[in-house]
Amino acid sequence: MTLAPATSHSSRRRHDREIIALAVPAFGALVAEPLFVLVDSAIVGHLGTPQLAGLGIAAALLTTAVSIFVFLAYATTAAVARRVGAGDLASAIRQGMDGIWLALLLGVAVIAVTLPSASWLVGIFGASDTAAPYATTYLRISSLGIPAMLIVMAATGVLRGLQDTRTPLYVAIGGFAANGALNAVLVYGAGLGIAGSAWGTVIAQFGMAAAYLLMVVRGARRHGASLRPDATGIRASAQAGVPLLVRTLSLRAVLMIATAVAARLGDTDIAAHQIILSLWSLMAFALDAIAIAGQAIIGRYLGANDTQGAREASRRMVQWGIASGVVLGALIVLARPLFIPLFTGDGAVRDILIPALLVVALSQPIAGVVFVLDGVLMGAGDGRYLAWAMLITLSVFAPVALLVPTIGGGLTALWWAMTLMMTVRMVTLWLRTRSGKWIVTGATR
């Protein structure tokens, strides 16, 4: 990979310190996000297999509704970091405020679409008659927390761009603790079942949003940045996010296709798929911690016109990504006797779960490279290429995955298709990084 010439030991140590300082707190914050779903899965899983299957479908829909707007965090991180590198903090925070206002508007719009169409959306996934009511209940209640989730995304992007990943960690820890406690009390103590799990998550998300807003508003006042919504700035933020929206929609389409295929394999398969997808997401967010560091570091270097620093940091982050993927894959294999009983006591679900889980473990080094290079290109503001690359990946994955119910192999075959998807992503991202066309300096791209 032609990213930079060989770097000195002192240079590697400097980049390692930067990566660790940003990635370690980011890891904690990112891990807390899928842990919300993991807690829900662990608690709801003991209510029964239909409830867990319903949660799997609703969680996939809810995650899709929120994650398609992940550009609120990623694009904001890159844009703010560039301005930080250029020495313009007031402009950096103003950019972040535009993203927060956009998040609020988008959140309200998503609720307006999701609430009346919840049953129809669940039906698209082919949920069984036993799982569909639980999926619909969870989706309707949880959708009320979408504005809070999007505000959290945008505000997190502001702080990351300012090279602060510690504050999001503290907020995430508080949110995770609140979510776990509320779920236990509402599901079992109040006897609300799957509805209690949804309400617990909604309350925790709004608490996190309030904490973020307080900190961002304080920072805006300190640096003299306006808090009022600016139509031009909001529109510019939306336009900048369009390529990343296309990229994310394509990725979410991949995950939705996988969940739809698993649902058609039966309740046992979709229940096992939900457990694997939760763990896969946990691993993905863990690897994304290095990518988050990449977004902030690359954006800052390019904003400061330091192309050599950007190249060296990119090379080092790829090495970190590979090593982290190997470690995570080994942990999945070694720890499976410990965590599988936490999610299900159904022997049939376990039998389907284990071989597919081993496929996930083998794919983690590939995932490590994918997430790091994704972060590097996002930090450079290379959203247009990321959009095209993900569209190509979707076009390869979709026909393969849709053939799984026909050719056989069950859930294990489906996760081999997911590994193919990650391999295609790795190749497309590597080609772009190797070309050097992603390197554009200045406060704006």
Coordinates of C-alpha atoms in Angstrom, one line a residue, residues 165-425:
T165 CA -12.9 11.5 22.5
R166 CA -12.9 11.3 26.3
T167 CA -16.1 13.3 26.8
P168 CA -18.1 11.0 24.5
L169 CA -16.7 8.1 26.6
Y170 CA -18.0 9.5 29.8
V171 CA -21.5 10.2 28.4
A172 CA -21.6 6.7 26.8
I173 CA -20.8 5.0 30.1
G174 CA -23.6 6.9 31.8
G175 CA -26.0 6.1 29.0
F176 CA -25.1 2.4 29.1
A177 CA -25.5 2.1 32.8
A178 CA -28.9 3.9 32.7
N179 CA -30.1 1.7 29.8
G180 CA -29.2 -1.6 31.6
A181 CA -30.9 -0.5 34.8
L182 CA -34.0 0.8 33.1
N183 CA -34.3 -2.4 31.0
A184 CA -34.1 -4.7 34.1
V185 CA -36.6 -2.6 36.0
L186 CA -39.1 -2.1 33.2
V187 CA -39.0 -5.5 31.6
Y188 CA -39.1 -7.6 34.8
G189 CA -39.8 -5.3 37.7
A190 CA -42.7 -3.5 35.9
G191 CA -43.6 -6.5 33.8
L192 CA -43.7 -4.6 30.6
G193 CA -41.9 -7.2 28.6
I194 CA -40.3 -6.2 25.3
A195 CA -42.1 -2.8 25.5
G196 CA -40.2 -2.1 28.8
S197 CA -36.9 -2.8 27.0
A198 CA -37.8 -0.2 24.3
W199 CA -38.8 2.5 26.8
G200 CA -35.6 2.0 28.8
T201 CA -33.5 2.6 25.7
V202 CA -35.5 5.7 24.7
I203 CA -35.1 7.3 28.1
A204 CA -31.3 6.6 28.2
Q205 CA -30.9 8.1 24.7
F206 CA -32.6 11.4 25.6
G207 CA -30.4 11.6 28.7
M208 CA -27.3 11.3 26.6
A209 CA -28.5 13.9 24.1
A210 CA -29.1 16.4 26.9
A211 CA -25.6 15.9 28.3
Y212 CA -24.0 16.4 24.8
L213 CA -26.1 19.5 24.1
L214 CA -25.0 21.1 27.4
M215 CA -21.3 20.6 26.6
V216 CA -21.5 21.8 22.9
V217 CA -23.5 24.9 23.8
R218 CA -20.9 25.8 26.5
G219 CA -18.1 25.4 23.9
A220 CA -20.0 27.5 21.4
R221 CA -20.4 30.4 23.8
R222 CA -16.8 30.2 24.9
H223 CA -15.5 30.6 21.3
G224 CA -18.2 33.1 20.2
A225 CA -20.0 30.7 17.8
S226 CA -23.7 31.4 17.1
L227 CA -26.3 28.9 18.5
R228 CA -29.0 30.0 16.2
P229 CA -30.0 27.7 13.2
D230 CA -28.6 29.0 10.0
A231 CA -30.4 27.8 6.8
T232 CA -27.4 28.2 4.6
G233 CA -25.1 26.3 7.0
I234 CA -27.7 23.5 7.6
R235 CA -28.2 23.1 3.8
A236 CA -24.4 23.0 3.3
S237 CA -24.1 20.3 6.0
A238 CA -26.8 18.3 4.3
Q239 CA -25.2 18.6 0.9
A240 CA -21.8 17.6 2.2
G241 CA -23.4 14.5 3.8
V242 CA -25.1 13.2 0.6
P243 CA -22.2 11.0 -0.6
L244 CA -21.8 9.5 2.8
L245 CA -25.6 9.0 3.0
V246 CA -25.4 7.0 -0.3
R247 CA -22.5 5.0 1.2
T248 CA -24.4 4.3 4.4
L249 CA -27.6 3.4 2.7
S250 CA -25.8 0.9 0.6
L251 CA -24.2 -0.6 3.7
R252 CA -27.5 -0.7 5.6
A253 CA -29.0 -2.4 2.5
V254 CA -26.4 -5.1 2.9
L255 CA -27.4 -5.6 6.6
M256 CA -31.1 -5.5 5.8
I257 CA -30.8 -8.1 3.1
A258 CA -28.8 -10.3 5.5
T259 CA -31.5 -10.0 8.2
A260 CA -34.3 -10.6 5.6
V261 CA -32.6 -13.8 4.4
A262 CA -32.1 -15.0 8.0
A263 CA -35.8 -14.3 8.8
R264 CA -36.9 -16.5 5.8
L265 CA -34.7 -19.3 7.1
G266 CA -36.9 -19.5 10.3
D267 CA -37.3 -18.1 13.8
T268 CA -34.4 -20.2 15.1
D269 CA -32.1 -18.8 12.4
I270 CA -33.2 -15.2 12.8
A271 CA -32.7 -15.5 16.6
A272 CA -29.2 -16.8 16.1
H273 CA -28.6 -14.1 13.5
Q274 CA -29.6 -11.4 15.9
I275 CA -27.0 -12.6 18.4
I276 CA -24.3 -12.8 15.8
L277 CA -25.2 -9.4 14.3
S278 CA -25.1 -7.8 17.8
L279 CA -21.6 -9.3 18.4
W280 CA -20.5 -8.4 14.8
S281 CA -21.6 -4.9 15.4
L282 CA -19.7 -4.8 18.7
M283 CA -16.5 -5.9 16.9
A284 CA -17.2 -3.4 14.1
F285 CA -17.5 -0.5 16.5
A286 CA -14.4 -1.6 18.4
L287 CA -12.4 -1.5 15.1
D288 CA -14.1 1.7 14.2
A289 CA -12.3 3.3 17.2
I290 CA -9.1 3.4 15.1
A291 CA -11.1 4.7 12.2
I292 CA -12.5 7.5 14.4
A293 CA -9.0 8.4 15.4
G294 CA -8.2 8.4 11.7
Q295 CA -10.9 10.8 10.8
A296 CA -9.8 13.3 13.5
I297 CA -6.1 12.9 12.8
I298 CA -6.2 12.9 9.0
G299 CA -8.6 15.9 8.9
R300 CA -6.3 17.9 11.2
Y301 CA -3.2 17.0 9.2
L302 CA -4.8 18.0 5.9
G303 CA -6.2 21.1 7.4
A304 CA -2.7 22.1 8.5
N305 CA -1.3 21.2 5.0
D306 CA 0.8 18.4 6.5
T307 CA 0.6 15.7 3.8
Q308 CA 3.6 13.7 5.1
G309 CA 1.9 13.5 8.5
A310 CA -1.3 12.3 6.9
R311 CA 0.4 9.6 4.9
E312 CA 2.5 8.3 7.9
A313 CA -0.6 8.2 10.2
S314 CA -2.5 6.3 7.6
R315 CA 0.1 3.7 7.2
R316 CA 0.4 3.2 11.0
M317 CA -3.4 3.0 11.4
V318 CA -3.6 0.2 8.9
Q319 CA -1.1 -1.8 10.9
W320 CA -3.2 -1.2 14.0
G321 CA -6.3 -2.3 12.2
I322 CA -4.8 -5.6 11.2
A323 CA -3.5 -6.4 14.6
S324 CA -6.8 -5.5 16.3
G325 CA -8.7 -7.7 13.9
V326 CA -6.5 -10.7 14.7
V327 CA -7.0 -10.1 18.5
L328 CA -10.8 -9.7 18.2
G329 CA -11.1 -12.8 16.0
A330 CA -9.2 -14.9 18.6
L331 CA -11.4 -13.5 21.4
I332 CA -14.6 -14.5 19.6
V333 CA -13.3 -18.1 19.4
L334 CA -12.0 -18.4 22.9
A335 CA -14.8 -16.6 24.7
R336 CA -17.8 -18.2 23.0
P337 CA -18.5 -20.7 25.8
L338 CA -18.8 -17.7 28.1
F339 CA -21.1 -15.3 26.2
I340 CA -23.4 -17.7 24.2
P341 CA -25.3 -18.8 27.4
L342 CA -26.0 -15.1 28.2
F343 CA -28.2 -14.7 25.1
T344 CA -30.1 -18.0 24.7
G345 CA -30.8 -21.3 26.4
D346 CA -32.3 -22.8 23.2
G347 CA -30.1 -25.7 22.0
A348 CA -31.3 -25.3 18.4
V349 CA -30.3 -21.7 18.4
R350 CA -26.8 -22.6 19.8
D351 CA -26.3 -25.3 17.1
I352 CA -26.9 -22.8 14.3
L353 CA -25.0 -20.0 16.1
I354 CA -21.6 -21.6 16.6
P355 CA -20.4 -22.4 13.0
A356 CA -21.5 -19.0 11.8
L357 CA -19.7 -17.4 14.7
L358 CA -16.5 -19.0 13.6
V359 CA -16.8 -17.5 10.2
V360 CA -17.2 -14.0 11.8
A361 CA -14.0 -14.6 13.8
L362 CA -12.0 -15.5 10.6
S363 CA -13.1 -12.3 8.9
Q364 CA -12.0 -9.9 11.6
P365 CA -8.5 -9.0 10.2
I366 CA -10.2 -8.1 6.9
A367 CA -12.7 -5.9 8.9
G368 CA -9.7 -4.2 10.6
V369 CA -8.3 -3.0 7.3
V370 CA -11.8 -2.0 6.0
F371 CA -12.7 0.2 9.0
V372 CA -9.3 1.9 9.1
L373 CA -9.2 2.8 5.4
D374 CA -12.9 3.9 5.6
G375 CA -11.9 6.3 8.4
V376 CA -8.8 7.6 6.5
L377 CA -10.9 8.5 3.5
M378 CA -13.7 10.0 5.6
G379 CA -11.2 12.1 7.4
A380 CA -10.0 13.3 4.0
G381 CA -13.5 14.2 3.0
D382 CA -13.4 11.6 0.1
G383 CA -17.1 10.8 0.4
R384 CA -17.9 10.6 -3.3
Y385 CA -15.5 7.7 -3.8
L386 CA -16.8 5.9 -0.6
A387 CA -20.3 6.1 -2.1
W388 CA -19.3 4.5 -5.4
A389 CA -17.2 1.9 -3.6
M390 CA -20.1 0.8 -1.4
L391 CA -22.5 0.7 -4.4
I392 CA -20.1 -1.7 -6.1
T393 CA -19.9 -3.8 -2.9
L394 CA -23.7 -4.0 -2.7
S395 CA -24.0 -5.1 -6.3
V396 CA -21.7 -8.1 -5.5
F397 CA -23.2 -9.1 -2.2
A398 CA -26.9 -8.9 -2.9
P399 CA -27.2 -11.7 -5.5
V400 CA -25.0 -14.0 -3.5
A401 CA -26.9 -13.5 -0.3
L402 CA -30.3 -13.9 -1.9
L403 CA -29.2 -17.3 -3.3
V404 CA -28.5 -18.7 0.2
P405 CA -32.1 -20.1 0.9
T406 CA -31.9 -21.8 -2.5
I407 CA -28.4 -23.2 -2.5
G408 CA -28.5 -24.2 1.2
G409 CA -25.9 -23.8 3.9
G410 CA -28.2 -21.9 6.2
L411 CA -26.9 -19.1 8.5
T412 CA -23.3 -20.2 8.0
A413 CA -23.5 -19.6 4.2
L414 CA -25.1 -16.2 4.8
W415 CA -22.1 -15.1 7.0
W416 CA -19.7 -16.4 4.3
A417 CA -21.5 -14.0 2.0
M418 CA -21.0 -11.2 4.6
T419 CA -17.2 -12.1 4.5
L420 CA -17.3 -11.7 0.7
M421 CA -18.8 -8.3 1.2
M422 CA -16.1 -7.2 3.5
T423 CA -13.4 -8.5 1.1
V424 CA -14.8 -6.4 -1.8
R425 CA -14.8 -3.3 0.5

